[in-house]
């Protein structure tokens, strides 16, 4: 297994390089970079504030050229693309993600500032979805075809069919001062007087702010995970080894949790890395926008729109690395779930 782990770690390097290289190359051909945007704003202000004339236009052009050279030097665009590429790789090898062009802050600092929102949304939506979906999916599989299975399937599919942002708009209209009730806040993770509250009141205030965003996030993932759990358990229940176990006189609970559960858990473990990375780190742009939560989703979107390349590449590097590590951990969990999995043969 050690050889397999070492090989997987070595394979992370070309994967990271591939993701960074493709993104870096694409950025070289995207129009409207940070320098161009700043120059366009400067030219617009000059046209709006000065009077036109032949000599003034020529002088303005000379100033633009000087400004352009200074801006390129400040942002590092005076160097060839391949030099900037290798400098970027050298910095990332030291876990130096660089500095934002537009916000004049370290990328690490920006990510740390946005993490509380994304972790709050990701952690609780992940825990709530898994704690409800897996027991519900198992119950639906055991009672397949019953009225309970039919009714819950209708609700699950209804939740899956409603987009999160549409549900968010509905909740705002109904419960956040839109038209009917004003029960929940619409901005931030905590109230302005949060520091003055007692700890029980702080916890209540925190979840009061998260109630509506979490509802929107949980509905979609809850529906998908519930049906995945049900279908996986139904498939295992119909297999031969379950019939043999029941023929030996084993109880329903022992057959379900001793034999079926371990085998049915493998597909859930397969999707675990994507669920972790998606829930904790990628953010939810529309939900954050609807409820005025400044998280990683908004950071990534604004960085792409405004061509803040250090933030785009730094975030990509960090999240790709986290995804690869979590994927390796999930593969190793296969051994815990199913001891028949042997990595020694895979590593050869």
mmCIF file of C-alpha atoms in Angstrom:
data_model
loop_
_atom_site.group_PDB
_atom_site.id
_atom_site.type_symbol
_atom_site.label_atom_id
_atom_site.label_comp_id
_atom_site.label_asym_id
_atom_site.label_seq_id
_atom_site.Cartn_x
_atom_site.Cartn_y
_atom_site.Cartn_z
ATOM 1 C CA UNK A 1 0.000 0.000 0.000
ATOM 2 C CA UNK A 2 2.904 2.352 0.718
ATOM 3 C CA UNK A 3 4.079 2.043 -2.898
ATOM 4 C CA UNK A 4 0.573 2.843 -4.112
ATOM 5 C CA UNK A 5 0.374 5.934 -1.890
ATOM 6 C CA UNK A 6 3.759 7.178 -3.115
ATOM 7 C CA UNK A 7 2.698 6.697 -6.745
ATOM 8 C CA UNK A 8 -0.528 8.592 -6.149
ATOM 9 C CA UNK A 9 1.357 11.464 -4.515
ATOM 10 C CA UNK A 10 3.758 11.614 -7.471
ATOM 11 C CA UNK A 11 0.792 11.645 -9.883
ATOM 12 C CA UNK A 12 -0.558 14.732 -8.111
ATOM 13 C CA UNK A 13 2.326 16.770 -9.535
ATOM 14 C CA UNK A 14 1.449 16.398 -13.251
ATOM 15 C CA UNK A 15 -2.242 16.842 -12.433
ATOM 16 C CA UNK A 16 -1.562 20.135 -10.681
ATOM 17 C CA UNK A 17 0.780 21.223 -13.452
ATOM 18 C CA UNK A 18 -1.800 20.367 -16.091
ATOM 19 C CA UNK A 19 -4.580 22.365 -14.405
ATOM 20 C CA UNK A 20 -2.347 25.382 -13.801
ATOM 21 C CA UNK A 21 -0.788 25.276 -17.273
ATOM 22 C CA UNK A 22 -4.099 25.103 -19.128
ATOM 23 C CA UNK A 23 -5.552 27.953 -17.058
ATOM 24 C CA UNK A 24 -2.411 30.069 -17.451
ATOM 25 C CA UNK A 25 -2.337 29.579 -21.228
ATOM 26 C CA UNK A 26 -6.027 30.425 -21.590
ATOM 27 C CA UNK A 27 -5.502 33.622 -19.602
ATOM 28 C CA UNK A 28 -2.875 34.795 -22.081
ATOM 29 C CA UNK A 29 -5.526 34.966 -24.806
ATOM 30 C CA UNK A 30 -8.396 36.403 -22.782
ATOM 31 C CA UNK A 31 -8.987 40.056 -23.701
ATOM 32 C CA UNK A 32 -9.480 42.793 -21.146
ATOM 33 C CA UNK A 33 -6.804 42.016 -18.572
ATOM 34 C CA UNK A 34 -6.239 44.125 -15.431
ATOM 35 C CA UNK A 35 -3.898 46.531 -17.228
ATOM 36 C CA UNK A 36 -6.366 47.093 -20.067
ATOM 37 C CA UNK A 37 -9.222 47.646 -17.633
ATOM 38 C CA UNK A 38 -7.297 50.260 -15.656
ATOM 39 C CA UNK A 39 -6.211 52.029 -18.828
ATOM 40 C CA UNK A 40 -9.770 52.037 -20.178
ATOM 41 C CA UNK A 41 -11.018 53.629 -16.952
ATOM 42 C CA UNK A 42 -8.226 56.238 -17.100
ATOM 43 C CA UNK A 43 -8.992 57.091 -20.731
ATOM 44 C CA UNK A 44 -12.689 57.400 -19.998
ATOM 45 C CA UNK A 45 -11.978 59.828 -17.153
ATOM 46 C CA UNK A 46 -9.648 61.858 -19.403
ATOM 47 C CA UNK A 47 -12.283 62.122 -22.133
ATOM 48 C CA UNK A 48 -14.900 63.121 -19.641
ATOM 49 C CA UNK A 49 -12.776 65.710 -17.810
ATOM 50 C CA UNK A 50 -10.747 67.394 -20.554
ATOM 51 C CA UNK A 51 -11.477 69.345 -23.706
ATOM 52 C CA UNK A 52 -10.481 67.805 -27.029
ATOM 53 C CA UNK A 53 -7.638 69.175 -29.154
ATOM 54 C CA UNK A 54 -4.984 67.801 -31.481
ATOM 55 C CA UNK A 55 -2.056 68.576 -29.160
ATOM 56 C CA UNK A 56 -3.939 67.418 -26.085
ATOM 57 C CA UNK A 57 -4.806 64.109 -27.753
ATOM 58 C CA UNK A 58 -1.154 63.485 -28.649
ATOM 59 C CA UNK A 59 0.008 64.355 -25.130
ATOM 60 C CA UNK A 60 -2.660 62.051 -23.718
ATOM 61 C CA UNK A 61 -1.434 59.254 -25.957
ATOM 62 C CA UNK A 62 2.147 59.724 -24.690
ATOM 63 C CA UNK A 63 0.936 59.663 -21.109
ATOM 64 C CA UNK A 64 -1.041 56.497 -21.851
ATOM 65 C CA UNK A 65 2.080 54.784 -23.160
ATOM 66 C CA UNK A 66 4.056 55.713 -20.067
ATOM 67 C CA UNK A 67 1.226 54.599 -17.789
ATOM 68 C CA UNK A 68 0.900 51.368 -19.717
ATOM 69 C CA UNK A 69 4.582 50.573 -19.268
ATOM 70 C CA UNK A 70 4.432 51.379 -15.556
ATOM 71 C CA UNK A 71 1.330 49.241 -15.049
ATOM 72 C CA UNK A 72 2.826 46.305 -16.933
ATOM 73 C CA UNK A 73 5.950 46.536 -14.806
ATOM 74 C CA UNK A 74 3.912 46.768 -11.603
ATOM 75 C CA UNK A 75 1.841 43.696 -12.454
ATOM 76 C CA UNK A 76 4.763 41.755 -13.933
ATOM 77 C CA UNK A 77 3.449 41.772 -17.495
ATOM 78 C CA UNK A 78 6.675 43.323 -18.778
ATOM 79 C CA UNK A 79 8.216 39.834 -18.567
ATOM 80 C CA UNK A 80 7.670 37.122 -21.187
ATOM 81 C CA UNK A 81 4.866 34.642 -20.524
ATOM 82 C CA UNK A 82 7.198 31.682 -19.962
ATOM 83 C CA UNK A 83 9.182 33.624 -17.341
ATOM 84 C CA UNK A 84 6.007 34.528 -15.465
ATOM 85 C CA UNK A 85 4.851 30.913 -15.692
ATOM 86 C CA UNK A 86 7.980 29.482 -14.075
ATOM 87 C CA UNK A 87 8.029 32.221 -11.443
ATOM 88 C CA UNK A 88 4.454 31.274 -10.598
ATOM 89 C CA UNK A 89 5.383 27.579 -10.237
ATOM 90 C CA UNK A 90 8.339 28.476 -8.020
ATOM 91 C CA UNK A 91 6.075 30.550 -5.766
ATOM 92 C CA UNK A 92 3.436 27.831 -5.566
ATOM 93 C CA UNK A 93 6.094 25.274 -4.628
ATOM 94 C CA UNK A 94 6.698 27.456 -1.542
ATOM 95 C CA UNK A 95 2.905 27.806 -1.047
ATOM 96 C CA UNK A 96 3.159 31.498 -1.864
ATOM 97 C CA UNK A 97 -0.061 32.281 -3.753
ATOM 98 C CA UNK A 98 0.922 35.827 -4.626
ATOM 99 C CA UNK A 99 -0.897 39.134 -4.223
ATOM 100 C CA UNK A 100 -4.209 40.261 -5.648
ATOM 101 C CA UNK A 101 -3.942 42.822 -8.450
ATOM 102 C CA UNK A 102 -7.110 44.668 -7.544
ATOM 103 C CA UNK A 103 -7.480 44.329 -3.775
ATOM 104 C CA UNK A 104 -3.793 44.759 -2.874
ATOM 105 C CA UNK A 105 -3.938 41.830 -0.446
ATOM 106 C CA UNK A 106 -2.245 38.465 -0.284
ATOM 107 C CA UNK A 107 -4.323 35.710 -1.877
ATOM 108 C CA UNK A 108 -3.967 33.664 1.305
ATOM 109 C CA UNK A 109 -5.440 36.566 3.299
ATOM 110 C CA UNK A 110 -8.383 36.911 0.912
ATOM 111 C CA UNK A 111 -9.141 33.188 1.114
ATOM 112 C CA UNK A 112 -8.930 33.269 4.920
ATOM 113 C CA UNK A 113 -11.345 36.209 5.025
ATOM 114 C CA UNK A 114 -13.907 34.353 2.900
ATOM 115 C CA UNK A 115 -13.487 30.924 4.510
ATOM 116 C CA UNK A 116 -15.799 31.488 7.530
ATOM 117 C CA UNK A 117 -18.797 31.941 5.211
ATOM 118 C CA UNK A 118 -17.943 29.013 2.921
ATOM 119 C CA UNK A 119 -17.042 26.681 5.787
ATOM 120 C CA UNK A 120 -20.230 27.591 7.641
ATOM 121 C CA UNK A 121 -22.392 26.892 4.604
ATOM 122 C CA UNK A 122 -20.413 23.819 3.552
ATOM 123 C CA UNK A 123 -19.997 22.184 6.951
ATOM 124 C CA UNK A 124 -23.587 22.376 8.069
ATOM 125 C CA UNK A 125 -25.164 21.615 4.690
ATOM 126 C CA UNK A 126 -22.838 18.598 4.374
ATOM 127 C CA UNK A 127 -23.614 17.266 7.864
ATOM 128 C CA UNK A 128 -27.364 17.875 7.611
ATOM 129 C CA UNK A 129 -27.626 16.291 4.162
ATOM 130 C CA UNK A 130 -25.689 13.171 5.117
ATOM 131 C CA UNK A 131 -27.333 12.737 8.531
ATOM 132 C CA UNK A 132 -30.811 12.805 6.964
ATOM 133 C CA UNK A 133 -30.250 11.297 3.527
ATOM 134 C CA UNK A 134 -28.482 8.076 4.486
ATOM 135 C CA UNK A 135 -31.038 6.922 7.130
ATOM 136 C CA UNK A 136 -33.897 7.981 4.855
ATOM 137 C CA UNK A 137 -32.385 6.214 1.856
ATOM 138 C CA UNK A 138 -31.912 3.009 3.849
ATOM 139 C CA UNK A 139 -35.495 3.140 5.129
ATOM 140 C CA UNK A 140 -36.810 3.684 1.600
ATOM 141 C CA UNK A 141 -34.785 0.713 0.339
ATOM 142 C CA UNK A 142 -36.066 -1.592 3.075
ATOM 143 C CA UNK A 143 -39.649 -0.445 2.506
ATOM 144 C CA UNK A 144 -39.436 -0.247 -1.285
ATOM 145 C CA UNK A 145 -42.851 -0.017 -2.957
ATOM 146 C CA UNK A 146 -44.667 0.996 0.222
ATOM 147 C CA UNK A 147 -46.720 4.143 0.652
ATOM 148 C CA UNK A 148 -43.883 5.661 2.696
ATOM 149 C CA UNK A 149 -41.485 5.072 -0.212
ATOM 150 C CA UNK A 150 -43.869 6.633 -2.719
ATOM 151 C CA UNK A 151 -44.666 9.733 -0.666
ATOM 152 C CA UNK A 152 -41.053 10.441 0.294
ATOM 153 C CA UNK A 153 -39.942 9.934 -3.322
ATOM 154 C CA UNK A 154 -42.407 12.606 -4.435
ATOM 155 C CA UNK A 155 -41.032 15.067 -1.888
ATOM 156 C CA UNK A 156 -37.433 14.183 -2.713
ATOM 157 C CA UNK A 157 -37.963 14.626 -6.464
ATOM 158 C CA UNK A 158 -39.818 17.888 -5.866
ATOM 159 C CA UNK A 159 -36.869 19.194 -3.872
ATOM 160 C CA UNK A 160 -34.479 18.069 -6.589
ATOM 161 C CA UNK A 161 -36.536 19.799 -9.285
ATOM 162 C CA UNK A 162 -36.528 23.191 -7.548
ATOM 163 C CA UNK A 163 -33.278 25.117 -8.164
ATOM 164 C CA UNK A 164 -31.627 26.427 -5.014
ATOM 165 C CA UNK A 165 -31.775 30.085 -6.068
ATOM 166 C CA UNK A 166 -35.496 29.807 -6.904
ATOM 167 C CA UNK A 167 -36.169 28.348 -3.485
ATOM 168 C CA UNK A 168 -34.033 31.124 -2.023
ATOM 169 C CA UNK A 169 -36.153 33.797 -3.683
ATOM 170 C CA UNK A 170 -39.302 32.111 -2.411
ATOM 171 C CA UNK A 171 -37.950 31.945 1.158
ATOM 172 C CA UNK A 172 -36.926 35.605 1.028
ATOM 173 C CA UNK A 173 -40.406 36.631 -0.155
ATOM 174 C CA UNK A 174 -42.093 34.523 2.521
ATOM 175 C CA UNK A 175 -39.836 34.769 5.574
ATOM 176 C CA UNK A 176 -37.180 37.483 5.132
ATOM 177 C CA UNK A 177 -39.160 40.689 4.777
ATOM 178 C CA UNK A 178 -39.951 40.304 1.087
ATOM 179 C CA UNK A 179 -43.753 40.425 1.185
ATOM 180 C CA UNK A 180 -45.102 38.462 4.121
ATOM 181 C CA UNK A 181 -42.995 37.817 7.225
ATOM 182 C CA UNK A 182 -39.731 39.324 8.440
ATOM 183 C CA UNK A 183 -38.435 36.453 10.556
ATOM 184 C CA UNK A 184 -34.910 35.953 9.229
ATOM 185 C CA UNK A 185 -32.031 38.331 8.394
ATOM 186 C CA UNK A 186 -30.598 38.787 4.916
ATOM 187 C CA UNK A 187 -27.004 39.860 5.505
ATOM 188 C CA UNK A 188 -23.917 38.338 7.099
ATOM 189 C CA UNK A 189 -23.339 35.400 9.425
ATOM 190 C CA UNK A 190 -24.013 37.300 12.652
ATOM 191 C CA UNK A 191 -25.805 40.384 13.924
ATOM 192 C CA UNK A 192 -24.048 43.694 14.584
ATOM 193 C CA UNK A 193 -24.265 43.203 18.362
ATOM 194 C CA UNK A 194 -22.939 39.642 18.230
ATOM 195 C CA UNK A 195 -19.939 40.446 20.456
ATOM 196 C CA UNK A 196 -22.244 41.694 23.200
ATOM 197 C CA UNK A 197 -24.339 38.508 23.310
ATOM 198 C CA UNK A 198 -23.882 35.534 25.630
ATOM 199 C CA UNK A 199 -22.565 32.302 24.086
ATOM 200 C CA UNK A 200 -25.995 30.595 23.883
ATOM 201 C CA UNK A 201 -27.371 33.754 22.246
ATOM 202 C CA UNK A 202 -24.396 33.871 19.851
ATOM 203 C CA UNK A 203 -25.017 30.292 18.737
ATOM 204 C CA UNK A 204 -28.718 30.996 18.243
ATOM 205 C CA UNK A 205 -27.919 34.175 16.284
ATOM 206 C CA UNK A 206 -25.423 32.316 14.087
ATOM 207 C CA UNK A 207 -27.914 29.605 13.096
ATOM 208 C CA UNK A 208 -30.661 32.213 12.739
ATOM 209 C CA UNK A 209 -28.620 33.843 9.967
ATOM 210 C CA UNK A 210 -27.815 30.466 8.375
ATOM 211 C CA UNK A 211 -31.322 29.007 8.421
ATOM 212 C CA UNK A 212 -32.495 30.135 4.970
ATOM 213 C CA UNK A 213 -29.193 29.670 3.052
ATOM 214 C CA UNK A 214 -28.756 26.179 4.529
ATOM 215 C CA UNK A 215 -32.302 25.234 3.539
ATOM 216 C CA UNK A 216 -31.547 26.151 -0.077
ATOM 217 C CA UNK A 217 -28.237 24.259 -0.117
ATOM 218 C CA UNK A 218 -29.471 21.122 1.623
ATOM 219 C CA UNK A 219 -32.514 20.515 -0.614
ATOM 220 C CA UNK A 220 -30.612 19.675 -3.804
ATOM 221 C CA UNK A 221 -27.817 17.587 -2.271
ATOM 222 C CA UNK A 222 -30.304 15.932 0.079
ATOM 223 C CA UNK A 223 -32.425 14.675 -2.804
ATOM 224 C CA UNK A 224 -29.492 13.329 -4.818
ATOM 225 C CA UNK A 225 -27.882 11.594 -1.864
ATOM 226 C CA UNK A 226 -31.155 10.055 -0.689
ATOM 227 C CA UNK A 227 -31.893 8.442 -4.060
ATOM 228 C CA UNK A 228 -28.289 7.282 -4.433
ATOM 229 C CA UNK A 229 -28.425 5.616 -1.018
ATOM 230 C CA UNK A 230 -31.761 3.977 -1.739
ATOM 231 C CA UNK A 231 -30.771 2.621 -5.158
ATOM 232 C CA UNK A 232 -27.462 1.302 -3.840
ATOM 233 C CA UNK A 233 -29.122 -0.545 -0.950
ATOM 234 C CA UNK A 234 -31.891 -1.924 -3.183
ATOM 235 C CA UNK A 235 -29.270 -3.341 -5.535
ATOM 236 C CA UNK A 236 -27.407 -4.995 -2.659
ATOM 237 C CA UNK A 237 -30.580 -6.366 -1.059
ATOM 238 C CA UNK A 238 -31.379 -8.289 -4.248
ATOM 239 C CA UNK A 239 -28.010 -10.049 -4.396
ATOM 240 C CA UNK A 240 -27.472 -13.731 -3.686
ATOM 241 C CA UNK A 241 -25.434 -13.359 -0.505
ATOM 242 C CA UNK A 242 -28.355 -11.550 1.170
ATOM 243 C CA UNK A 243 -30.696 -14.444 0.397
ATOM 244 C CA UNK A 244 -28.138 -16.883 1.815
ATOM 245 C CA UNK A 245 -27.740 -14.798 4.983
ATOM 246 C CA UNK A 246 -31.501 -14.691 5.489
ATOM 247 C CA UNK A 247 -31.792 -18.417 4.823
ATOM 248 C CA UNK A 248 -29.346 -19.006 7.682
ATOM 249 C CA UNK A 249 -31.795 -17.337 10.029
ATOM 250 C CA UNK A 250 -29.989 -14.031 10.557
ATOM 251 C CA UNK A 251 -32.137 -11.138 11.720
ATOM 252 C CA UNK A 252 -33.094 -8.297 9.380
ATOM 253 C CA UNK A 253 -30.957 -5.787 11.328
ATOM 254 C CA UNK A 254 -27.905 -8.077 11.248
ATOM 255 C CA UNK A 255 -28.248 -8.704 7.519
ATOM 256 C CA UNK A 256 -28.758 -5.009 6.830
ATOM 257 C CA UNK A 257 -25.992 -3.509 8.927
ATOM 258 C CA UNK A 258 -23.518 -6.388 9.041
ATOM 259 C CA UNK A 259 -23.571 -7.498 5.394
ATOM 260 C CA UNK A 260 -25.411 -5.001 3.180
ATOM 261 C CA UNK A 261 -24.250 -1.749 4.749
ATOM 262 C CA UNK A 262 -20.538 -2.273 4.135
ATOM 263 C CA UNK A 263 -20.998 -3.148 0.458
ATOM 264 C CA UNK A 264 -23.543 -0.386 -0.144
ATOM 265 C CA UNK A 265 -21.237 2.168 1.440
ATOM 266 C CA UNK A 266 -18.646 1.914 -1.355
ATOM 267 C CA UNK A 267 -20.522 4.117 -3.918
ATOM 268 C CA UNK A 268 -21.120 6.704 -1.195
ATOM 269 C CA UNK A 269 -17.410 6.762 -0.392
ATOM 270 C CA UNK A 270 -16.696 7.202 -4.114
ATOM 271 C CA UNK A 271 -18.624 10.471 -4.184
ATOM 272 C CA UNK A 272 -17.282 11.630 -0.830
ATOM 273 C CA UNK A 273 -14.283 13.683 -2.151
ATOM 274 C CA UNK A 274 -16.390 15.693 -4.594
ATOM 275 C CA UNK A 275 -18.979 16.296 -1.872
ATOM 276 C CA UNK A 276 -16.347 17.514 0.601
ATOM 277 C CA UNK A 277 -14.565 19.817 -1.830
ATOM 278 C CA UNK A 278 -17.822 21.078 -3.308
ATOM 279 C CA UNK A 279 -19.409 21.738 0.069
ATOM 280 C CA UNK A 280 -16.450 23.298 1.866
ATOM 281 C CA UNK A 281 -14.409 25.134 -0.732
ATOM 282 C CA UNK A 282 -16.111 25.905 -4.026
ATOM 283 C CA UNK A 283 -18.769 28.103 -2.519
ATOM 284 C CA UNK A 284 -22.320 28.747 -3.695
ATOM 285 C CA UNK A 285 -22.340 31.887 -5.811
ATOM 286 C CA UNK A 286 -26.086 32.368 -6.228
ATOM 287 C CA UNK A 287 -26.894 31.561 -2.594
ATOM 288 C CA UNK A 288 -24.147 33.893 -1.353
ATOM 289 C CA UNK A 289 -25.434 36.644 -3.632
ATOM 290 C CA UNK A 290 -29.072 36.195 -2.602
ATOM 291 C CA UNK A 291 -28.329 36.293 1.126
ATOM 292 C CA UNK A 292 -25.436 38.824 0.970
ATOM 293 C CA UNK A 293 -22.814 36.366 2.204
ATOM 294 C CA UNK A 294 -19.263 37.216 1.153
ATOM 295 C CA UNK A 295 -17.706 33.775 0.600
ATOM 296 C CA UNK A 296 -15.428 31.954 -1.806
ATOM 297 C CA UNK A 297 -18.118 31.742 -4.464
ATOM 298 C CA UNK A 298 -18.280 35.522 -4.842
ATOM 299 C CA UNK A 299 -14.495 35.798 -4.591
ATOM 300 C CA UNK A 300 -13.976 33.353 -7.466
ATOM 301 C CA UNK A 301 -16.637 34.982 -9.649
ATOM 302 C CA UNK A 302 -15.372 38.525 -9.133
ATOM 303 C CA UNK A 303 -11.776 37.418 -9.714
ATOM 304 C CA UNK A 304 -12.661 35.876 -13.074
ATOM 305 C CA UNK A 305 -14.783 38.839 -14.188
ATOM 306 C CA UNK A 306 -12.206 41.432 -13.141
ATOM 307 C CA UNK A 307 -9.250 39.365 -14.429
ATOM 308 C CA UNK A 308 -7.575 39.172 -11.015
ATOM 309 C CA UNK A 309 -5.220 36.428 -12.188
ATOM 310 C CA UNK A 310 -3.314 35.763 -8.915
ATOM 311 C CA UNK A 311 -6.588 35.059 -7.108
ATOM 312 C CA UNK A 312 -7.887 32.845 -9.932
ATOM 313 C CA UNK A 313 -4.694 30.788 -10.219
ATOM 314 C CA UNK A 314 -4.001 30.707 -6.477
ATOM 315 C CA UNK A 315 -7.511 29.494 -5.682
ATOM 316 C CA UNK A 316 -7.312 26.907 -8.462
ATOM 317 C CA UNK A 317 -3.983 25.619 -7.142
ATOM 318 C CA UNK A 318 -5.221 25.338 -3.564
ATOM 319 C CA UNK A 319 -8.568 23.727 -4.355
ATOM 320 C CA UNK A 320 -7.068 21.268 -6.854
ATOM 321 C CA UNK A 321 -4.484 20.204 -4.295
ATOM 322 C CA UNK A 322 -7.165 19.729 -1.645
ATOM 323 C CA UNK A 323 -9.322 17.709 -4.060
ATOM 324 C CA UNK A 324 -6.412 15.386 -4.935
ATOM 325 C CA UNK A 325 -5.565 14.787 -1.274
ATOM 326 C CA UNK A 326 -9.191 14.074 -0.373
ATOM 327 C CA UNK A 327 -9.467 11.702 -3.346
ATOM 328 C CA UNK A 328 -6.452 9.782 -2.067
ATOM 329 C CA UNK A 329 -7.988 9.577 1.403
ATOM 330 C CA UNK A 330 -11.242 8.269 -0.122
ATOM 331 C CA UNK A 331 -9.355 5.561 -2.009
ATOM 332 C CA UNK A 332 -7.692 4.487 1.225
ATOM 333 C CA UNK A 333 -11.097 4.356 2.910
ATOM 334 C CA UNK A 334 -12.025 1.606 0.452
ATOM 335 C CA UNK A 335 -9.811 -0.722 2.477
ATOM 336 C CA UNK A 336 -11.696 0.178 5.641
ATOM 337 C CA UNK A 337 -15.088 -0.289 3.990
ATOM 338 C CA UNK A 338 -14.167 -3.393 1.997
ATOM 339 C CA UNK A 339 -11.040 -5.325 3.103
ATOM 340 C CA UNK A 340 -11.136 -7.251 -0.204
ATOM 341 C CA UNK A 341 -9.712 -4.158 -1.938
ATOM 342 C CA UNK A 342 -5.962 -4.602 -2.267
ATOM 343 C CA UNK A 343 -3.755 -1.791 -3.519
ATOM 344 C CA UNK A 344 -0.643 -3.939 -3.747
ATOM 345 C CA UNK A 345 -1.765 -5.390 -7.093
ATOM 346 C CA UNK A 346 -2.732 -1.948 -8.387
ATOM 347 C CA UNK A 347 0.687 -0.534 -7.551
ATOM 348 C CA UNK A 348 2.553 -3.120 -9.631
#
